[in-house]
CSV table of C-alpha atoms and ligand atoms in Angstrom, one decimal:
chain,number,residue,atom,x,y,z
A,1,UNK,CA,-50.1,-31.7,-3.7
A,2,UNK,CA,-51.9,-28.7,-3.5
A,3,UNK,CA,-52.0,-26.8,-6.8
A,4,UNK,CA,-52.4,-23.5,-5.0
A,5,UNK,CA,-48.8,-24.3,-3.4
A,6,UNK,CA,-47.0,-26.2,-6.2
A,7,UNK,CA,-45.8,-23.2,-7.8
A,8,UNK,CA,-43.9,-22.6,-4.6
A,9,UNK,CA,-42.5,-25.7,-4.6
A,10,UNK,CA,-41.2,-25.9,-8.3
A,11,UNK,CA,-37.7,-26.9,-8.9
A,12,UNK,CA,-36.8,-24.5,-12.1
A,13,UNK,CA,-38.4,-21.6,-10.1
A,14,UNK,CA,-36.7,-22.4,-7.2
A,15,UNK,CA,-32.8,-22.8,-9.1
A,16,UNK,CA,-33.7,-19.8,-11.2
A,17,UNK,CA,-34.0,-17.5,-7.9
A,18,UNK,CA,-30.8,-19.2,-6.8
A,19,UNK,CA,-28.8,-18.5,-9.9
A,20,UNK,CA,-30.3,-14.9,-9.6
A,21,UNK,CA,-28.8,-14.6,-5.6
A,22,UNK,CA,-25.4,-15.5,-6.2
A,23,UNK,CA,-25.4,-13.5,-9.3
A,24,UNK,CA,-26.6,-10.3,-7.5
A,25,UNK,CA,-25.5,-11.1,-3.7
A,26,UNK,CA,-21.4,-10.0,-4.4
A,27,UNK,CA,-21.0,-8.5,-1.0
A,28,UNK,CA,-21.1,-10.1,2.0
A,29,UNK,CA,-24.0,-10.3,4.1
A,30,UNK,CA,-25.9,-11.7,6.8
A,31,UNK,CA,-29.4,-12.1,6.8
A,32,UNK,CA,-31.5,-13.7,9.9
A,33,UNK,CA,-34.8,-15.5,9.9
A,34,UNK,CA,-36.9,-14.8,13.1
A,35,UNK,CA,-39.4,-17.2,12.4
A,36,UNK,CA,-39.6,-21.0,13.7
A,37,UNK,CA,-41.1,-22.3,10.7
A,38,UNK,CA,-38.8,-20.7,8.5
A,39,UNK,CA,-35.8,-22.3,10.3
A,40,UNK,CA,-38.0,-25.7,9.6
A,41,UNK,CA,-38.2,-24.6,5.6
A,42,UNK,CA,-34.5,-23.3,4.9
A,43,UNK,CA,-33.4,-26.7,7.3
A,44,UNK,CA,-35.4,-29.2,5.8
A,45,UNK,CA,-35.2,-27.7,1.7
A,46,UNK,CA,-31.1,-27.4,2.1
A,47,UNK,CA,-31.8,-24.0,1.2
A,48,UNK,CA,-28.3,-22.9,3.9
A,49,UNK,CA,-26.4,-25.0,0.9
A,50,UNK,CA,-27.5,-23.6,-2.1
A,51,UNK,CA,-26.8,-20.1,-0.8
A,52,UNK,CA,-23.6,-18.1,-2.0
A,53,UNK,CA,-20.4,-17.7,0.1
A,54,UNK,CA,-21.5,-14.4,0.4
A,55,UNK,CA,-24.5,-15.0,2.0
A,56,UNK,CA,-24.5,-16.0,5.6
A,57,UNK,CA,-27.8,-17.4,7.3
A,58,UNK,CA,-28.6,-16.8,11.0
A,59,UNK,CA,-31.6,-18.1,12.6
A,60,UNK,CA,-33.2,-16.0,15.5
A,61,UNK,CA,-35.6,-15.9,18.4
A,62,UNK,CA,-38.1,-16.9,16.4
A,63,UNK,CA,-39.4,-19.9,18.4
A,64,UNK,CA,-42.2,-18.6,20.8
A,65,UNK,CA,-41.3,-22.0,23.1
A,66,UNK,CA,-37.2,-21.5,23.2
A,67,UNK,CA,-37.1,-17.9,23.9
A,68,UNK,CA,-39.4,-18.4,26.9
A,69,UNK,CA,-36.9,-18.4,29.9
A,70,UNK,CA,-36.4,-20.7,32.7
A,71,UNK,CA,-37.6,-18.1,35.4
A,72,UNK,CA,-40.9,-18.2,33.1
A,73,UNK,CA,-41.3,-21.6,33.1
A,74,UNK,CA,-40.0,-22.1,36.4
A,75,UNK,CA,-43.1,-19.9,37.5
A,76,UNK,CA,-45.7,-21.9,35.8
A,77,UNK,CA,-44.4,-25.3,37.2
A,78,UNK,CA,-44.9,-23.9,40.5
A,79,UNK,CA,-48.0,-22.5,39.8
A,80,UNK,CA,-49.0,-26.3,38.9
A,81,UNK,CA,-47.8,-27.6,42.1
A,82,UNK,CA,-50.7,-25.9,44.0
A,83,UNK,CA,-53.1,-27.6,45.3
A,84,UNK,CA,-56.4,-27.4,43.4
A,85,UNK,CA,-55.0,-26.1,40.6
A,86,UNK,CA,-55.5,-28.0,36.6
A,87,UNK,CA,-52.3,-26.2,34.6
A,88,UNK,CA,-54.0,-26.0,30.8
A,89,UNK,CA,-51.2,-25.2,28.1
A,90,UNK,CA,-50.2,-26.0,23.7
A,91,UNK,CA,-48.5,-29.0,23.9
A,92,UNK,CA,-45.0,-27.9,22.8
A,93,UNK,CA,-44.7,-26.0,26.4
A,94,UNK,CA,-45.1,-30.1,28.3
A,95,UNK,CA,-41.4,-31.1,27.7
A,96,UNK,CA,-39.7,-27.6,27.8
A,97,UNK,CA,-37.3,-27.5,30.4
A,98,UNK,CA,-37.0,-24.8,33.5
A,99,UNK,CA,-34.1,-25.0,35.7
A,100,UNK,CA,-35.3,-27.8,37.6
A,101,UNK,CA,-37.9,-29.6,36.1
A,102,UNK,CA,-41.0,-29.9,32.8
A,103,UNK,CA,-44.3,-29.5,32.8
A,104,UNK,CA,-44.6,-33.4,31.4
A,105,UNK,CA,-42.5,-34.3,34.3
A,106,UNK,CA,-44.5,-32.3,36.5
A,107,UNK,CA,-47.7,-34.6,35.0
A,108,UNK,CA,-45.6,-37.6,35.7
A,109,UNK,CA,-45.2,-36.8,39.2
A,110,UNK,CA,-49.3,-36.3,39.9
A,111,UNK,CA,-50.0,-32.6,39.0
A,112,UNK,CA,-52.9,-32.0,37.0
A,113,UNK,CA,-51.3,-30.6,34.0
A,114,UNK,CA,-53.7,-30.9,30.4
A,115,UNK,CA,-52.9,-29.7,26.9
A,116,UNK,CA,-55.7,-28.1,24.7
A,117,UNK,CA,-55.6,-27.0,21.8
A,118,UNK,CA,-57.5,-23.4,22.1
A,119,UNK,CA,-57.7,-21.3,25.4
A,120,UNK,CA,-61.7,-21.8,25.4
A,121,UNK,CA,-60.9,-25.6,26.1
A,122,UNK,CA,-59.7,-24.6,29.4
A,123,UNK,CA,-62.8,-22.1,29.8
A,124,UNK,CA,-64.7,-25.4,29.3
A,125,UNK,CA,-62.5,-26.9,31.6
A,126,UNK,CA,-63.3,-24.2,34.5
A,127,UNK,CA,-66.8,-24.6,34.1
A,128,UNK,CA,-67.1,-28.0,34.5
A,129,UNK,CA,-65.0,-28.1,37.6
A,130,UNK,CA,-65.6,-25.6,39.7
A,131,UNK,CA,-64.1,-26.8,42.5
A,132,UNK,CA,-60.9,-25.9,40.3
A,133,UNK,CA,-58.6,-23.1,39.6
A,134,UNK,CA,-57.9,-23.4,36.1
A,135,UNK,CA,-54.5,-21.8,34.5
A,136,UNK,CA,-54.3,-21.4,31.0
A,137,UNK,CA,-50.5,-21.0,30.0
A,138,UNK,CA,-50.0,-18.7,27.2
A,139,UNK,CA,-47.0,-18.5,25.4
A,140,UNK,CA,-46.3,-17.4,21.8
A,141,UNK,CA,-46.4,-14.4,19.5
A,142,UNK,CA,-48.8,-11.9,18.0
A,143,UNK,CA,-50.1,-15.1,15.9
A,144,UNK,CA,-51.1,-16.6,19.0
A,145,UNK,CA,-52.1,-13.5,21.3
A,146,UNK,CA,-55.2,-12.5,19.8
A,147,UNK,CA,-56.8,-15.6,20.6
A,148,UNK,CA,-55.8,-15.2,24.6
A,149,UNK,CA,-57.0,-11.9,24.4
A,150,UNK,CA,-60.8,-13.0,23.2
A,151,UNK,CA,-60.5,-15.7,26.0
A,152,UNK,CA,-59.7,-13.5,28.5
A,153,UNK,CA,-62.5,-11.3,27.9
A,154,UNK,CA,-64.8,-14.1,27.7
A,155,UNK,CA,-64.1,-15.4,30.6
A,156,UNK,CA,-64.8,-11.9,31.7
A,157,UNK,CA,-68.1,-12.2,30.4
A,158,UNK,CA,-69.1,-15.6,31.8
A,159,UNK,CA,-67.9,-14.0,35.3
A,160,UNK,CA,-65.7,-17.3,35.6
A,161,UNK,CA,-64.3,-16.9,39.2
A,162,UNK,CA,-62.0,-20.1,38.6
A,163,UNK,CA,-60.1,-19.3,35.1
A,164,UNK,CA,-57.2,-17.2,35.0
A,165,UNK,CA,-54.7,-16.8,32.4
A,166,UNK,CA,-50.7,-16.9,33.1
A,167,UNK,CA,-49.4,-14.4,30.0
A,168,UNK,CA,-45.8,-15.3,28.5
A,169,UNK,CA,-47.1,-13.8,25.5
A,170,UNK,CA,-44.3,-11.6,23.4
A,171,UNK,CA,-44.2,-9.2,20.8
A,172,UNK,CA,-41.1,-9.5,18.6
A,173,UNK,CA,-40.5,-5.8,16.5
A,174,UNK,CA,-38.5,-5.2,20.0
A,175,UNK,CA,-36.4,-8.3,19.9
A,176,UNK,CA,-35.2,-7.2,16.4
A,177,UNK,CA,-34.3,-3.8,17.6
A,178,UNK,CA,-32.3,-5.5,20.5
A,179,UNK,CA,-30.9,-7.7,17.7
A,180,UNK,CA,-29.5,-5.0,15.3
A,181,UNK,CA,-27.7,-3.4,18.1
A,182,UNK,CA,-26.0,-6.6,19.5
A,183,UNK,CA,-22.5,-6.1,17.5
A,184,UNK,CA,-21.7,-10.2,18.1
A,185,UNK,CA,-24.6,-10.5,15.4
A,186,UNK,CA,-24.7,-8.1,13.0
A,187,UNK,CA,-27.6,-8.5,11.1
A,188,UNK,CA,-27.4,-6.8,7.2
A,189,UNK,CA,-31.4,-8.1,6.8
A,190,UNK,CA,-34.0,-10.2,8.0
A,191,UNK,CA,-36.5,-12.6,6.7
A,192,UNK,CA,-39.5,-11.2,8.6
A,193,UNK,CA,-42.2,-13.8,9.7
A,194,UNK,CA,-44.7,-14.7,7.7
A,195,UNK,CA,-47.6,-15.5,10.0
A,196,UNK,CA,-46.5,-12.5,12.8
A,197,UNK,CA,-46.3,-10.2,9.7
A,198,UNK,CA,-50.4,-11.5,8.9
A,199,UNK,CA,-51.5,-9.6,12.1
A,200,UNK,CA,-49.0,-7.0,12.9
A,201,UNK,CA,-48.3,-6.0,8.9
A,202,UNK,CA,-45.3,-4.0,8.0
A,203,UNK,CA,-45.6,-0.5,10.2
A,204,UNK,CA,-43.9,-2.1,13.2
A,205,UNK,CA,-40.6,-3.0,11.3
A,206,UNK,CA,-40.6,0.0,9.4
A,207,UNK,CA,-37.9,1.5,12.0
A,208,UNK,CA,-35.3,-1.2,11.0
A,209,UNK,CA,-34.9,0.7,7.2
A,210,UNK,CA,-35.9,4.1,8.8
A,211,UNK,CA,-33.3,4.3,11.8
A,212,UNK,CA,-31.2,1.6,11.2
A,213,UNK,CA,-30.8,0.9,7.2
A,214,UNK,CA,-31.6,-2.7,7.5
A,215,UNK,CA,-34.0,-3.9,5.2
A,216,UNK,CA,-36.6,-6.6,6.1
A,217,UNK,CA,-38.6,-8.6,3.8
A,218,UNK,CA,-42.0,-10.7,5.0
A,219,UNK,CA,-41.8,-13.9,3.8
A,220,UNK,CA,-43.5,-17.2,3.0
A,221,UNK,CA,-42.8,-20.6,4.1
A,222,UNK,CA,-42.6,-22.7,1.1
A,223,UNK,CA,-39.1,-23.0,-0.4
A,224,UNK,CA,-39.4,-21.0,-3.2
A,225,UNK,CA,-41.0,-17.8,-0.6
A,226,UNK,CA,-37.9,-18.3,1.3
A,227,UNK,CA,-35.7,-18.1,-1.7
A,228,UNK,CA,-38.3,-15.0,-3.0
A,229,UNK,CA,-37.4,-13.1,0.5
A,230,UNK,CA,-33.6,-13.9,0.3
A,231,UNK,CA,-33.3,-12.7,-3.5
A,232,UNK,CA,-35.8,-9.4,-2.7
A,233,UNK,CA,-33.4,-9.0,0.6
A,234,UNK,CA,-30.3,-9.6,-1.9
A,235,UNK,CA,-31.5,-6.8,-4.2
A,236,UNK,CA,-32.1,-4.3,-1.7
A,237,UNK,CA,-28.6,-4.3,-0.3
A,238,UNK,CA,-27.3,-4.6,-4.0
A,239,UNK,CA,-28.9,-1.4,-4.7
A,240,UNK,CA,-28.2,0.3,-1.1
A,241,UNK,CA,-31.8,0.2,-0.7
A,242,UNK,CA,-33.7,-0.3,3.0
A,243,UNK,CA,-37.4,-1.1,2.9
A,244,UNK,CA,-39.8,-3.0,4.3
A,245,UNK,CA,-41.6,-5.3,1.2
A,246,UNK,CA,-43.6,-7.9,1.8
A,247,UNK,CA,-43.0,-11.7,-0.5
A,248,UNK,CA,-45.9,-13.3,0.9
A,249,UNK,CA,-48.4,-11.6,-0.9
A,250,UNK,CA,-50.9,-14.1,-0.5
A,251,UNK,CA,-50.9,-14.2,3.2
A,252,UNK,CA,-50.1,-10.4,4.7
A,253,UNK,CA,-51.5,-7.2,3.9
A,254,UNK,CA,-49.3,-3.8,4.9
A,255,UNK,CA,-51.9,-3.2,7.0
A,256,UNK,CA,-51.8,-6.5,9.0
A,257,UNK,CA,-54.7,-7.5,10.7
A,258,UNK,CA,-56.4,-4.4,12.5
A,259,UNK,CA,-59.2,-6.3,14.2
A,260,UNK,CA,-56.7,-8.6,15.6
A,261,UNK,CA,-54.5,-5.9,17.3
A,262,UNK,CA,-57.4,-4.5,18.8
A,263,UNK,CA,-58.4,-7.8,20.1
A,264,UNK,CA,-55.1,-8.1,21.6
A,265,UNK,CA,-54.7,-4.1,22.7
A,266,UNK,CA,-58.4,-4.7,25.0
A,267,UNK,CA,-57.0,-7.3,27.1
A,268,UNK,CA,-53.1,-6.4,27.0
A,269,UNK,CA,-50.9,-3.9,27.6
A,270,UNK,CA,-47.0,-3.8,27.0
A,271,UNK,CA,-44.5,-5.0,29.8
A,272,UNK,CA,-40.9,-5.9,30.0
A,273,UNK,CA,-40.2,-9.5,29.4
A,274,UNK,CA,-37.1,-11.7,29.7
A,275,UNK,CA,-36.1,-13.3,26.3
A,276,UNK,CA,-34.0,-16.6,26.9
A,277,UNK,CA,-30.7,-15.7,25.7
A,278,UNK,CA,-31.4,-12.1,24.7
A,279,UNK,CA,-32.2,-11.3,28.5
A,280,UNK,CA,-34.9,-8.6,29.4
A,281,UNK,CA,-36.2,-6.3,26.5
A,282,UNK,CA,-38.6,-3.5,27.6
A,283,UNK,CA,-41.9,-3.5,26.4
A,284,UNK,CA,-42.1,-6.7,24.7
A,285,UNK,CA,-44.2,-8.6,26.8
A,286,UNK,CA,-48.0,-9.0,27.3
A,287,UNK,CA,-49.6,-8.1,30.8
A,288,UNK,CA,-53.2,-8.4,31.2
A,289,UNK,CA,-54.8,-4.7,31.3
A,290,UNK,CA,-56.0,-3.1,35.1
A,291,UNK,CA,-59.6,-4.1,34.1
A,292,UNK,CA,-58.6,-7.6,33.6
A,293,UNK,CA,-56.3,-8.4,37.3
A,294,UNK,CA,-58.5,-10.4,38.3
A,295,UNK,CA,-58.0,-13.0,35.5
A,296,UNK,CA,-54.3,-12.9,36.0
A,297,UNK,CA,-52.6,-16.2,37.4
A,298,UNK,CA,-49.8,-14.4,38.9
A,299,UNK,CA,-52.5,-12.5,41.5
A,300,UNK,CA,-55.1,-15.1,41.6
A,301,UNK,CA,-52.2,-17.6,42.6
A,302,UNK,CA,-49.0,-15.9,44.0
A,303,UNK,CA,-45.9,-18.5,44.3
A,304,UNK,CA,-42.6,-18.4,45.8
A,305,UNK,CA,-40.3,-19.4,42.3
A,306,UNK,CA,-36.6,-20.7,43.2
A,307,UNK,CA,-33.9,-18.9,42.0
A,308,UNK,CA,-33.4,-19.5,38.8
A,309,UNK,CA,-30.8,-21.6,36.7
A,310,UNK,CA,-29.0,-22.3,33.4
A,311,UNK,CA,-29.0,-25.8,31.3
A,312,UNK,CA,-25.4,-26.9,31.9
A,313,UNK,CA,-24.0,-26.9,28.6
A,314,UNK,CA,-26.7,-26.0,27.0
A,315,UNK,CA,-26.3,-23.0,24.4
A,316,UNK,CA,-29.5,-21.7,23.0
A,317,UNK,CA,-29.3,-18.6,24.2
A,318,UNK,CA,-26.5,-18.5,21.8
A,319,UNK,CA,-28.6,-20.6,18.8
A,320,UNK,CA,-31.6,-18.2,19.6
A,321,UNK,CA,-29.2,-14.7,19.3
A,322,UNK,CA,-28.0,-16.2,16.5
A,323,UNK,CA,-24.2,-16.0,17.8
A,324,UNK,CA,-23.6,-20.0,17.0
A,325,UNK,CA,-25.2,-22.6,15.0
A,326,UNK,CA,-27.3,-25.2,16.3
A,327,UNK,CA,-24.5,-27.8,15.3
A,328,UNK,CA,-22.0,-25.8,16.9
A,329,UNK,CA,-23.2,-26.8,20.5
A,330,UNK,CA,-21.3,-29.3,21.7
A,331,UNK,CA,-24.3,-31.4,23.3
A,332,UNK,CA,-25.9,-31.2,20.0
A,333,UNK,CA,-26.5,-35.0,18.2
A,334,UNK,CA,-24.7,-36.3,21.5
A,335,UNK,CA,-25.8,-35.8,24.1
A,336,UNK,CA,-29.1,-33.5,23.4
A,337,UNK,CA,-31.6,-35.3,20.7
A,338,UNK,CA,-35.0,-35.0,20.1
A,339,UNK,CA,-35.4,-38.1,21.8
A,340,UNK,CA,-33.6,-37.1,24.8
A,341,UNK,CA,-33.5,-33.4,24.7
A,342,UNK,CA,-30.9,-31.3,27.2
A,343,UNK,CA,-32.6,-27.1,26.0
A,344,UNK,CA,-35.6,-25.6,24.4
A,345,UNK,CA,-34.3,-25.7,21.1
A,346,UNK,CA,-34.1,-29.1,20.9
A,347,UNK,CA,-37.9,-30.0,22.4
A,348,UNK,CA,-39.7,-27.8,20.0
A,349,UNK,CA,-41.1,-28.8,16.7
A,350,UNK,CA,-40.4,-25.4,16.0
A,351,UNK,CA,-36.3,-25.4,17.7
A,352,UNK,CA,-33.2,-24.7,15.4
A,353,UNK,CA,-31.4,-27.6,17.0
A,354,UNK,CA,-34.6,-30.0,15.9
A,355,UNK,CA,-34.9,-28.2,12.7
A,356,UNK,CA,-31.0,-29.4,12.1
A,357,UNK,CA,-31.6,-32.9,14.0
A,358,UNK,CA,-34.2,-33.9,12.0
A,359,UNK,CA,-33.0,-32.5,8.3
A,360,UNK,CA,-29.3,-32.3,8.2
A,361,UNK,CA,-26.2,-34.6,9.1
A,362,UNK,CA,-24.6,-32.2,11.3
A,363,UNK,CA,-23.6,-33.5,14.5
A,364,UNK,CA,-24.2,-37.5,13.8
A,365,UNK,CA,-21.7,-39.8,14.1
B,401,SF4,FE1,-29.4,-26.6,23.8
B,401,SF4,FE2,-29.4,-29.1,22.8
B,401,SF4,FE3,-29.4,-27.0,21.2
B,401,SF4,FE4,-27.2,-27.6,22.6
B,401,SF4,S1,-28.1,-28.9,21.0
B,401,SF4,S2,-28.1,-25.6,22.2
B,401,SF4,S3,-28.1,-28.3,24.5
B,401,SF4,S4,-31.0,-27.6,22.6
């Protein structure tokens, strides 16, 4: 094991912050994790049962692939059925369902779908094929924007006529504002993300203490971070405190990452986008900026997109507001596994309802 990480990972650390929540956490409160890999970390370290009664964990929007919604994906399936065009996406987007089809099934059916793993792959990709329109999909948070951002402006630079990117991307401060005011939820503090936090710092959340009294706390992804954030969270509302603090030390700065928001401020500006279960929040989505139109896939390639519709049975927008629990889905174990997944959730590495497949007993027969 790492010896930089083992210390986050030690047992008598780990049940002495335990023994300190449940002696400080006496009220009740709920505290909700917008963060994919923390729902991985608090699922697969049992962390859910060594909390307190009083302490009631939600996981949110927090995957960048589930909260992507159908008429999204529906979009860049259709932009893959044109002719001429090479669909280049991550990986976790191939088996995501829209309301009719996958990009994997899309593949399967002759379309020239390709996963890289960086956006300049498919700038590669346009150069050697120029008889090509390449599509890069993007999809994913502040973590993952800056890198589009670069791309785009490189393939700017190279004056790439066949490269053009199709922006999902998302900014999620919004989605927690949306979140604090849904009263089906109500959140009493949130482990912030760790790697969102290592771009965007702590300014952006500072509104959820200031306007709202809910305190936030940036947190790591080893199981004795989590437990850090949930005791630092714990002590805040113990003392009627509501701040902004940051547990992960080692990977965030207050001040974020400024050369990385600017990266992603030259080639972006804010639009509305539609959340998958949370619906449309203003200002939360990535569009490329004027300068950049013609790299934008949704001019360079405009599509007809059917109408739109829901997984039958299928409740992540629920699991992804945080209003039920993965296991709480009736499809979930059953009919919906990893193996044969029926939503978002469930396809993701990053998914509540695979974070609870794959480390608890819930739901199996
Ligand atoms: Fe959707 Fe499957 Fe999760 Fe149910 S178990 S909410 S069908 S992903």
């Amino acid at each position: 094991m790492n010896d930089i990480l083992a210390g986050f990972r030690d047992p008598e650390v780990a049940r002495h912050l335990v023994d300190e929540i449940h002696r400080i956490a006496v009220e009740p409160c709920t505290l909700m994790e917008v963060c994919g890999t923390h729902t991985m970390a608090i699922a697969k370290h049992g962390l859910r049962g060594v909390m307190p009664e009083t302490i009631k964990l939600l996981s949110g929007p927090g995957c960048p692939v589930c909260v992507t919604a159908n008429p999204d994906i529906d979009l860049a399936i259709e932009i893959a059925r044109q002719p001429g065009v090479v669909l280049t996406t991550f990986g976790d987007m191939m088996k995501v369902p829209g309301s009719y089809s996958s990009l994997s099934a899309e593949k399967a059916e002759g379309r020239d779908v390709r996963v890289v793993y960086s956006p300049l792959d498919s700038l590669a990709i346009a150069e050697r094929e120029p008889d090509k329109q390449v599509v890069f999909l993007g999809v994913g948070f502040e973590t993952t924007a800056p890198t589009v951002a670069l791309t785009i402006r490189e393939a700017a630079r190279r004056k790439l006529s066949n490269w053009s990117a199709l922006s999902l991307h998302k900014t999620v401060p919004g989605a927690l504002e949306v979140l604090v005011n849904d009263p089906e939820v109500r959140v009493t503090g949130f482990i912030l993300p760790g790697h969102v936090s290592t771009i965007i710092g702590t300014a952006p959340y500072e509104f959820l203490a200031r306007e709202y009294g809910v305190p936030g706390v940036i947190t790591g992804f080893e199981p004795v971070d989590v437990l850090q954030g949930v005791w630092m969270l714990a002590q805040q509302l113990a003392e009627g405190r509501a701040e902004i603090e940051i547990a992960y030390g080692r990977g965030v700065h207050a001040e974020g990452n400024p050369s990385a928001v600017a990266a992603i401020e030259a080639s972006f500006v804010p639009c509305d986008a539609e959340w998958r279960g949370i619906g449309v929040i203003p200002g939360t989505g990535l569009a490329l900026r004027p300068e950049f139109a013609g790299y934008d896939a949704r001019a360079r390639i405009p599509v007809t997109v059917p109408e739109p519709r829901e997984i039958k049975g299928c409740q992540c927008g629920d699991v992804l507001r945080g209003v039920v629990l993965p296991f709480d889905c009736k499809l979930f174990g059953r009919a919906c596994t990893p193996e044969h997944p029926v939503g978002p959730c469930m396809v993701s590495s990053e998914g509540s309802c695979a974070a609870y497949y794959r480390y608890t007993d819930y739901g199996k027969d």
